[in-house]
Tab-separated table of C-alpha atoms in Angstrom:
chain	number	residue	atom	x	y	z
A	22	UNK	CA	-28.807	-2.925	24.103
A	23	UNK	CA	-25.422	-3.723	25.409
A	24	UNK	CA	-22.643	-4.336	22.825
A	25	UNK	CA	-19.765	-6.799	23.577
A	26	UNK	CA	-17.370	-4.969	25.958
A	27	UNK	CA	-14.498	-5.667	23.669
A	28	UNK	CA	-15.900	-3.768	20.759
A	29	UNK	CA	-16.856	-0.533	22.582
A	30	UNK	CA	-13.885	1.428	21.753
A	31	UNK	CA	-12.941	-0.123	18.515
A	32	UNK	CA	-12.028	2.426	15.954
A	33	UNK	CA	-14.307	2.349	12.600
A	34	UNK	CA	-12.093	1.777	9.561
A	35	UNK	CA	-11.690	4.936	7.565
A	36	UNK	CA	-11.241	4.251	3.927
A	37	UNK	CA	-9.747	6.932	1.566
A	38	UNK	CA	-12.073	9.812	0.696
A	39	UNK	CA	-14.337	9.385	-2.184
A	40	UNK	CA	-13.836	11.487	-5.201
A	41	UNK	CA	-17.431	12.649	-5.390
A	42	UNK	CA	-17.364	13.722	-1.683
A	43	UNK	CA	-14.167	15.579	-2.188
A	44	UNK	CA	-15.532	17.425	-5.423
A	45	UNK	CA	-18.661	18.372	-3.301
A	46	UNK	CA	-17.070	19.558	-0.272
A	47	UNK	CA	-14.478	21.663	-1.778
A	48	UNK	CA	-16.182	22.621	-5.135
A	49	UNK	CA	-13.594	21.153	-7.337
A	50	UNK	CA	-14.219	19.591	-10.750
A	51	UNK	CA	-11.231	17.301	-11.130
A	52	UNK	CA	-9.906	15.145	-8.249
A	53	UNK	CA	-7.275	12.594	-8.421
A	54	UNK	CA	-7.631	9.706	-5.922
A	55	UNK	CA	-4.076	8.370	-4.710
A	56	UNK	CA	-5.370	7.068	-1.518
A	57	UNK	CA	-6.627	3.440	-1.655
A	58	UNK	CA	-4.042	1.618	-3.806
A	59	UNK	CA	-6.289	1.235	-6.794
A	60	UNK	CA	-5.261	0.174	-10.117
A	61	UNK	CA	-5.368	3.675	-12.149
A	62	UNK	CA	-5.606	1.782	-15.378
A	63	UNK	CA	-8.967	0.086	-14.300
A	64	UNK	CA	-9.658	-3.592	-15.137
A	65	UNK	CA	-9.094	-5.825	-18.128
A	66	UNK	CA	-11.526	-5.197	-21.090
A	67	UNK	CA	-12.215	-8.855	-20.863
A	68	UNK	CA	-13.451	-8.503	-17.314
A	69	UNK	CA	-15.628	-5.440	-18.654
A	70	UNK	CA	-17.238	-7.614	-21.422
A	71	UNK	CA	-17.857	-10.586	-19.100
A	72	UNK	CA	-19.738	-8.298	-16.687
A	73	UNK	CA	-21.841	-7.215	-19.340
A	74	UNK	CA	-22.562	-10.454	-20.508
A	75	UNK	CA	-23.685	-11.545	-17.179
A	76	UNK	CA	-26.059	-8.843	-16.333
A	77	UNK	CA	-29.139	-10.835	-17.360
A	78	UNK	CA	-28.435	-13.263	-14.672
A	79	UNK	CA	-28.688	-10.671	-11.855
A	80	UNK	CA	-31.950	-12.267	-10.363
A	81	UNK	CA	-30.143	-15.546	-9.955
A	82	UNK	CA	-27.996	-16.345	-6.887
A	83	UNK	CA	-24.388	-16.970	-7.398
A	84	UNK	CA	-22.561	-20.313	-7.222
A	85	UNK	CA	-21.940	-20.290	-3.361
A	86	UNK	CA	-18.984	-22.402	-3.881
A	87	UNK	CA	-17.684	-20.339	-6.960
A	88	UNK	CA	-16.735	-23.610	-8.515
A	89	UNK	CA	-15.631	-22.505	-12.146
A	90	UNK	CA	-13.576	-19.708	-10.569
A	91	UNK	CA	-12.081	-21.931	-8.058
A	92	UNK	CA	-11.072	-24.339	-10.779
A	93	UNK	CA	-9.390	-21.795	-12.752
A	94	UNK	CA	-7.636	-20.121	-9.899
A	95	UNK	CA	-6.352	-23.520	-8.875
A	96	UNK	CA	-5.001	-24.355	-12.135
A	97	UNK	CA	-3.394	-20.718	-12.203
A	98	UNK	CA	-1.675	-21.023	-8.851
A	99	UNK	CA	-0.801	-24.879	-9.156
A	100	UNK	CA	-2.873	-25.959	-6.188
A	101	UNK	CA	-5.955	-28.028	-5.636
A	102	UNK	CA	-9.665	-26.626	-5.407
A	103	UNK	CA	-9.743	-27.638	-1.717
A	104	UNK	CA	-6.850	-25.381	-1.056
A	105	UNK	CA	-9.009	-22.312	-1.987
A	106	UNK	CA	-11.519	-20.085	-0.407
A	107	UNK	CA	-13.149	-16.782	-1.602
A	108	UNK	CA	-14.396	-14.008	0.260
A	109	UNK	CA	-15.662	-10.335	-0.151
A	110	UNK	CA	-12.354	-8.919	-0.553
A	111	UNK	CA	-9.411	-10.657	1.371
A	112	UNK	CA	-10.681	-8.569	4.161
A	113	UNK	CA	-13.548	-11.096	4.842
A	114	UNK	CA	-10.955	-13.964	4.881
A	115	UNK	CA	-9.198	-11.993	7.712
A	116	UNK	CA	-12.435	-11.796	9.484
A	117	UNK	CA	-13.444	-15.497	9.003
A	118	UNK	CA	-9.956	-16.701	10.209
A	119	UNK	CA	-10.605	-14.396	13.349
A	120	UNK	CA	-13.994	-16.019	13.701
A	121	UNK	CA	-13.006	-19.595	13.128
A	122	UNK	CA	-9.866	-19.682	15.351
A	123	UNK	CA	-9.792	-16.939	18.012
A	124	UNK	CA	-10.990	-17.663	21.601
A	125	UNK	CA	-11.205	-14.895	24.089
A	126	UNK	CA	-7.544	-14.643	25.511
A	127	UNK	CA	-5.518	-16.074	22.690
A	128	UNK	CA	-2.697	-14.086	21.429
A	129	UNK	CA	-1.998	-12.906	18.064
A	130	UNK	CA	1.127	-11.312	16.872
A	131	UNK	CA	1.493	-8.617	14.163
A	132	UNK	CA	3.684	-5.641	13.182
A	133	UNK	CA	2.906	-2.312	14.943
A	134	UNK	CA	2.320	-0.452	11.834
A	135	UNK	CA	0.406	-2.811	9.463
A	136	UNK	CA	-2.887	-3.456	7.857
A	137	UNK	CA	-5.243	-2.409	10.618
A	138	UNK	CA	-7.934	-5.110	10.046
A	139	UNK	CA	-5.883	-7.721	11.560
A	140	UNK	CA	-6.085	-6.100	14.982
A	141	UNK	CA	-9.789	-4.953	14.732
A	142	UNK	CA	-11.015	-8.485	13.752
A	143	UNK	CA	-8.780	-9.918	16.817
A	144	UNK	CA	-10.285	-7.494	19.006
A	145	UNK	CA	-13.753	-8.382	17.952
A	146	UNK	CA	-13.155	-11.997	18.845
A	147	UNK	CA	-11.425	-10.904	22.223
A	148	UNK	CA	-7.983	-11.980	21.271
A	149	UNK	CA	-4.876	-10.171	22.799
A	150	UNK	CA	-2.959	-8.327	20.162
A	151	UNK	CA	0.878	-8.259	20.639
A	152	UNK	CA	2.205	-5.533	18.405
A	153	UNK	CA	6.076	-5.860	17.355
A	154	UNK	CA	7.718	-2.828	16.188
A	155	UNK	CA	8.720	-2.594	12.603
A	156	UNK	CA	12.653	-2.429	11.744
A	157	UNK	CA	13.161	0.478	9.232
A	158	UNK	CA	9.599	-0.029	8.162
A	159	UNK	CA	9.846	-3.995	7.728
A	160	UNK	CA	8.784	-6.734	9.776
A	161	UNK	CA	11.165	-7.826	12.374
A	162	UNK	CA	10.586	-11.544	12.279
A	163	UNK	CA	13.103	-12.425	14.990
A	164	UNK	CA	11.254	-9.980	17.161
A	165	UNK	CA	7.968	-11.569	16.370
A	166	UNK	CA	9.312	-15.250	17.064
A	167	UNK	CA	10.566	-13.880	20.346
A	168	UNK	CA	6.853	-13.116	21.380
A	169	UNK	CA	5.407	-16.495	20.786
A	170	UNK	CA	3.994	-18.142	23.788
A	171	UNK	CA	1.823	-21.316	24.395
A	172	UNK	CA	-1.223	-18.672	23.943
A	173	UNK	CA	-0.151	-17.590	20.478
A	174	UNK	CA	-2.801	-18.716	17.832
A	175	UNK	CA	-2.011	-16.553	14.766
A	176	UNK	CA	1.043	-14.446	13.517
A	177	UNK	CA	0.177	-11.941	10.569
A	178	UNK	CA	2.825	-10.970	8.086
A	179	UNK	CA	2.006	-8.455	5.396
A	180	UNK	CA	4.219	-8.697	2.437
A	181	UNK	CA	4.605	-6.143	0.982
A	182	UNK	CA	3.622	-4.482	4.126
A	183	UNK	CA	0.760	-1.896	3.976
A	184	UNK	CA	1.314	0.891	4.541
A	185	UNK	CA	5.258	0.980	4.385
A	186	UNK	CA	5.464	-1.161	1.180
A	187	UNK	CA	8.547	-3.044	2.558
A	188	UNK	CA	9.113	-6.679	1.874
A	189	UNK	CA	10.286	-9.693	3.747
A	190	UNK	CA	12.837	-11.738	1.620
A	191	UNK	CA	12.115	-15.509	0.704
A	192	UNK	CA	15.169	-16.424	2.772
A	193	UNK	CA	14.251	-14.580	5.809
A	194	UNK	CA	10.466	-15.918	5.422
A	195	UNK	CA	11.730	-19.433	5.260
A	196	UNK	CA	13.981	-19.196	8.259
A	197	UNK	CA	11.052	-17.709	10.311
A	198	UNK	CA	8.481	-20.394	9.349
A	199	UNK	CA	11.019	-23.079	10.095
A	200	UNK	CA	11.112	-21.695	13.706
A	201	UNK	CA	7.314	-21.057	14.154
A	202	UNK	CA	5.800	-23.870	16.350
A	203	UNK	CA	3.650	-25.968	13.947
A	204	UNK	CA	0.407	-25.277	15.865
A	205	UNK	CA	0.701	-21.323	15.480
A	206	UNK	CA	-0.886	-20.399	11.983
A	207	UNK	CA	0.973	-17.669	10.006
A	208	UNK	CA	-1.113	-15.525	7.632
A	209	UNK	CA	0.870	-14.265	4.819
A	210	UNK	CA	-0.928	-11.355	3.257
A	211	UNK	CA	0.086	-11.008	-0.397
A	212	UNK	CA	-2.413	-8.403	-1.614
A	213	UNK	CA	0.147	-6.777	-3.576
A	214	UNK	CA	1.973	-9.855	-4.671
A	215	UNK	CA	1.672	-9.170	-8.501
A	216	UNK	CA	3.231	-5.896	-8.432
A	217	UNK	CA	6.523	-7.074	-6.703
A	218	UNK	CA	9.694	-7.129	-9.125
A	219	UNK	CA	12.512	-7.807	-6.564
A	220	UNK	CA	14.052	-11.162	-7.194
A	221	UNK	CA	14.374	-11.779	-3.415
A	222	UNK	CA	10.603	-11.825	-2.796
A	223	UNK	CA	8.948	-15.144	-2.256
A	224	UNK	CA	5.875	-16.754	-3.982
A	225	UNK	CA	4.043	-17.908	-0.735
A	226	UNK	CA	1.975	-20.529	-2.714
A	227	UNK	CA	5.187	-22.477	-3.314
A	228	UNK	CA	5.645	-22.647	0.555
A	229	UNK	CA	2.350	-24.344	1.315
A	230	UNK	CA	3.484	-27.944	1.006
A	231	UNK	CA	6.364	-27.238	3.321
A	232	UNK	CA	4.195	-25.408	5.832
A	233	UNK	CA	0.767	-26.752	6.616
A	234	UNK	CA	0.282	-23.982	9.116
A	235	UNK	CA	0.574	-21.305	6.512
A	236	UNK	CA	-2.257	-19.347	5.028
A	237	UNK	CA	-1.940	-16.909	1.909
A	238	UNK	CA	-4.178	-13.995	1.206
A	239	UNK	CA	-4.517	-12.436	-2.242
A	240	UNK	CA	-7.048	-10.126	-3.917
A	241	UNK	CA	-8.508	-9.152	-7.230
A	242	UNK	CA	-8.898	-5.680	-5.901
A	243	UNK	CA	-5.527	-4.404	-6.602
A	244	UNK	CA	-3.736	-5.309	-9.851
A	245	UNK	CA	-6.762	-6.967	-11.364
A	246	UNK	CA	-8.574	-3.644	-10.763
A	247	UNK	CA	-11.931	-5.090	-9.265
A	248	UNK	CA	-12.003	-3.480	-6.156
A	249	UNK	CA	-15.587	-2.200	-6.448
A	250	UNK	CA	-16.834	-5.911	-6.771
A	251	UNK	CA	-15.040	-7.110	-3.465
A	252	UNK	CA	-13.497	-10.404	-4.233
A	253	UNK	CA	-10.385	-11.964	-2.774
A	254	UNK	CA	-9.165	-15.310	-1.718
A	255	UNK	CA	-7.064	-17.372	0.744
A	256	UNK	CA	-4.962	-20.485	0.063
A	257	UNK	CA	-4.146	-22.855	2.618
A	258	UNK	CA	-4.317	-26.747	3.492
A	259	UNK	CA	-7.654	-28.465	2.841
A	260	UNK	CA	-7.996	-28.898	6.670
A	261	UNK	CA	-7.657	-24.967	7.307
A	262	UNK	CA	-9.742	-24.247	4.347
A	263	UNK	CA	-12.467	-26.631	5.674
A	264	UNK	CA	-12.651	-24.877	9.063
A	265	UNK	CA	-12.650	-21.291	7.513
A	266	UNK	CA	-15.589	-22.469	5.096
A	267	UNK	CA	-17.642	-23.653	8.341
A	268	UNK	CA	-17.993	-19.821	9.407
A	269	UNK	CA	-18.490	-18.472	5.951
A	270	UNK	CA	-21.808	-17.123	5.146
A	271	UNK	CA	-23.569	-18.436	1.999
A	272	UNK	CA	-23.204	-16.560	-1.210
A	273	UNK	CA	-20.629	-14.188	0.116
A	274	UNK	CA	-19.288	-13.172	-3.452
A	275	UNK	CA	-21.642	-12.107	-6.204
A	276	UNK	CA	-22.176	-13.561	-9.727
A	277	UNK	CA	-20.756	-10.451	-11.159
A	278	UNK	CA	-17.506	-10.497	-9.143
A	279	UNK	CA	-17.218	-14.066	-9.810
A	280	UNK	CA	-17.443	-13.739	-13.746
A	281	UNK	CA	-15.280	-10.812	-13.661
A	282	UNK	CA	-12.636	-12.229	-11.627
A	283	UNK	CA	-12.716	-15.462	-14.005
A	284	UNK	CA	-12.211	-13.119	-17.011
A	285	UNK	CA	-9.412	-10.897	-15.417
A	286	UNK	CA	-7.579	-14.054	-14.319
A	287	UNK	CA	-7.439	-15.054	-18.114
A	288	UNK	CA	-6.008	-11.878	-19.064
A	289	UNK	CA	-2.425	-12.108	-17.694
A	290	UNK	CA	-1.137	-9.876	-20.430
A	291	UNK	CA	-3.235	-7.146	-19.007
A	292	UNK	CA	-1.924	-7.848	-15.458
A	293	UNK	CA	1.899	-7.839	-16.779
A	294	UNK	CA	1.266	-4.454	-18.505
A	295	UNK	CA	-0.182	-2.985	-15.261
A	296	UNK	CA	2.908	-4.423	-13.419
A	297	UNK	CA	5.308	-2.822	-15.830
A	298	UNK	CA	3.535	0.742	-15.596
A	299	UNK	CA	3.700	0.551	-11.930
A	300	UNK	CA	7.336	-0.428	-11.665
A	301	UNK	CA	7.900	2.779	-14.029
A	302	UNK	CA	5.686	4.856	-11.827
A	303	UNK	CA	7.638	3.860	-8.716
A	304	UNK	CA	10.827	4.946	-10.514
A	305	UNK	CA	9.135	8.261	-11.391
A	306	UNK	CA	8.028	9.043	-7.937
A	307	UNK	CA	11.262	7.888	-6.266
A	308	UNK	CA	13.305	10.191	-8.483
A	309	UNK	CA	11.022	13.230	-7.767
A	310	UNK	CA	11.349	12.519	-4.001
A	311	UNK	CA	15.039	12.402	-4.342
A	312	UNK	CA	15.126	15.554	-6.186
A	313	UNK	CA	12.943	16.964	-3.313
A	314	UNK	CA	15.220	15.549	-0.691
A	315	UNK	CA	12.399	13.531	0.701
A	316	UNK	CA	12.897	10.171	2.136
A	317	UNK	CA	10.644	7.350	1.272
A	318	UNK	CA	10.437	3.516	2.021
A	319	UNK	CA	11.437	1.084	-0.561
A	320	UNK	CA	8.183	0.568	-2.565
A	321	UNK	CA	7.269	-2.929	-3.590
A	322	UNK	CA	3.461	-2.761	-4.025
A	323	UNK	CA	1.585	0.050	-5.917
A	324	UNK	CA	2.149	2.772	-3.332
A	325	UNK	CA	4.944	4.671	-1.618
A	326	UNK	CA	5.260	6.018	2.036
A	327	UNK	CA	7.124	9.199	1.915
A	328	UNK	CA	8.335	11.593	4.726
A	329	UNK	CA	7.136	14.993	3.904
A	330	UNK	CA	8.953	16.522	6.975
A	331	UNK	CA	5.809	18.196	8.061
A	332	UNK	CA	2.577	17.058	10.079
A	333	UNK	CA	1.177	14.576	7.393
A	334	UNK	CA	-2.382	15.557	8.206
A	335	UNK	CA	-1.700	19.167	7.328
A	336	UNK	CA	-0.088	18.111	3.970
A	337	UNK	CA	-2.978	15.665	3.319
A	338	UNK	CA	-5.327	18.814	3.685
A	339	UNK	CA	-3.585	21.083	1.471
A	340	UNK	CA	-3.337	18.436	-1.249
A	341	UNK	CA	-7.161	17.760	-0.725
A	342	UNK	CA	-7.688	21.300	-1.404
A	343	UNK	CA	-5.856	20.974	-4.630
A	344	UNK	CA	-7.702	18.045	-5.812
A	345	UNK	CA	-5.371	15.315	-4.824
A	346	UNK	CA	-6.364	12.403	-2.259
A	347	UNK	CA	-3.503	10.726	-0.361
A	348	UNK	CA	-3.474	8.937	2.976
A	349	UNK	CA	-2.177	10.227	6.237
A	350	UNK	CA	-2.631	9.659	9.920
A	351	UNK	CA	-0.239	6.710	10.487
A	352	UNK	CA	0.175	6.749	14.224
A	353	UNK	CA	3.843	5.730	14.093
A	354	UNK	CA	4.875	7.880	11.215
A	355	UNK	CA	3.135	11.253	11.783
A	356	UNK	CA	5.190	13.147	9.051
A	357	UNK	CA	4.600	10.496	6.350
A	358	UNK	CA	1.867	10.399	3.749
A	359	UNK	CA	1.060	7.059	1.691
A	360	UNK	CA	0.380	7.716	-1.983
A	361	UNK	CA	-0.662	5.161	-4.454
A	362	UNK	CA	1.339	4.938	-7.781
A	363	UNK	CA	-0.804	6.503	-10.279
A	364	UNK	CA	-0.490	7.027	-14.074
A	365	UNK	CA	2.477	9.065	-15.039
A	366	UNK	CA	0.202	12.188	-15.552
A	367	UNK	CA	-1.492	11.538	-12.059
A	368	UNK	CA	2.093	11.177	-10.564
A	369	UNK	CA	3.372	14.446	-12.115
A	370	UNK	CA	0.295	16.336	-10.988
A	371	UNK	CA	0.857	15.135	-7.401
A	372	UNK	CA	4.544	15.895	-7.362
A	373	UNK	CA	3.859	19.590	-8.679
A	374	UNK	CA	1.196	20.043	-5.932
A	375	UNK	CA	3.277	18.415	-3.271
A	376	UNK	CA	6.366	20.697	-4.224
A	377	UNK	CA	4.217	23.753	-4.063
A	378	UNK	CA	2.659	22.904	-0.657
A	379	UNK	CA	6.058	21.997	0.835
A	380	UNK	CA	7.572	25.262	-0.436
A	381	UNK	CA	4.442	27.311	0.869
A	382	UNK	CA	4.687	25.729	4.162
A	383	UNK	CA	8.584	26.652	4.632
A	384	UNK	CA	10.062	23.075	3.827
A	385	UNK	CA	13.207	23.480	1.766
A	386	UNK	CA	12.862	21.599	-1.615
């Protein structure tokens, strides 16, 4: 059985190591996972209650159109129902966009260090990926524009960018969108939108009327704390949503995910509290990195990418043995680790372990 030639050498996505696996491998009783940008405070109690209340309906198929959730989200965002599509995480929306729009040989533009799922899905569909170097960890929008050709189909902008955590300002984004040819789709991935406190940041939803070639991606996995239930969404013009829907599998989001997302969406007080705690955690970690003379990128999501001045994979392994899981292996930043902003106690434990490891490895801190 022969696979498609363009997928033979595709790397398999490697998520952050699971807590139970690390406990078993290393014989640890306590493990702190700061690898996957999960919400350390969990999900809203209202979402938990909604899940419990719906457990008697597990034998019933979900609403394939997620009608109730769609209406609630549309009202929350100030858009119409036909502007929205739901997926098994925003990852699935990325895959559906690739499936719906890429033909072999089409070109797609993205940063050279960004969310890897953009490239893997383009590769699956036989599209040609043009990777544009980041400028100080931030999307170089002018350089991305310079790569647009008549074969360009989609441009991906991750804002805040994963893994660097940097943002593109509203002004820079609008200037960029003004210059992108109207036949080229721009996918603006705002998975960490709710965490951003910088006033220069844009709300992509407000740009949709002006730019009909724009698609916004968001998720309930991050600040809403529903990563296990896999539910995200895309917002775009009805014409684009219709085309994406044509390649969507039926029942791609579960009943439990829909009812939990609906309840979580209705608890904006919880969202704002998580946002406040995350901002405080960023300040806590940045202060510690400054004390240790470690450079980090400006953090605008719920994670920070920091230069540990040693091979990151070595520091990752040493942290793992102390029961702390982070992310390493970023090909263009071999001495950087990405760490999720945890609770104050988790952040403190991480910094203490990191300081000891760097000291043991001869890094002056």
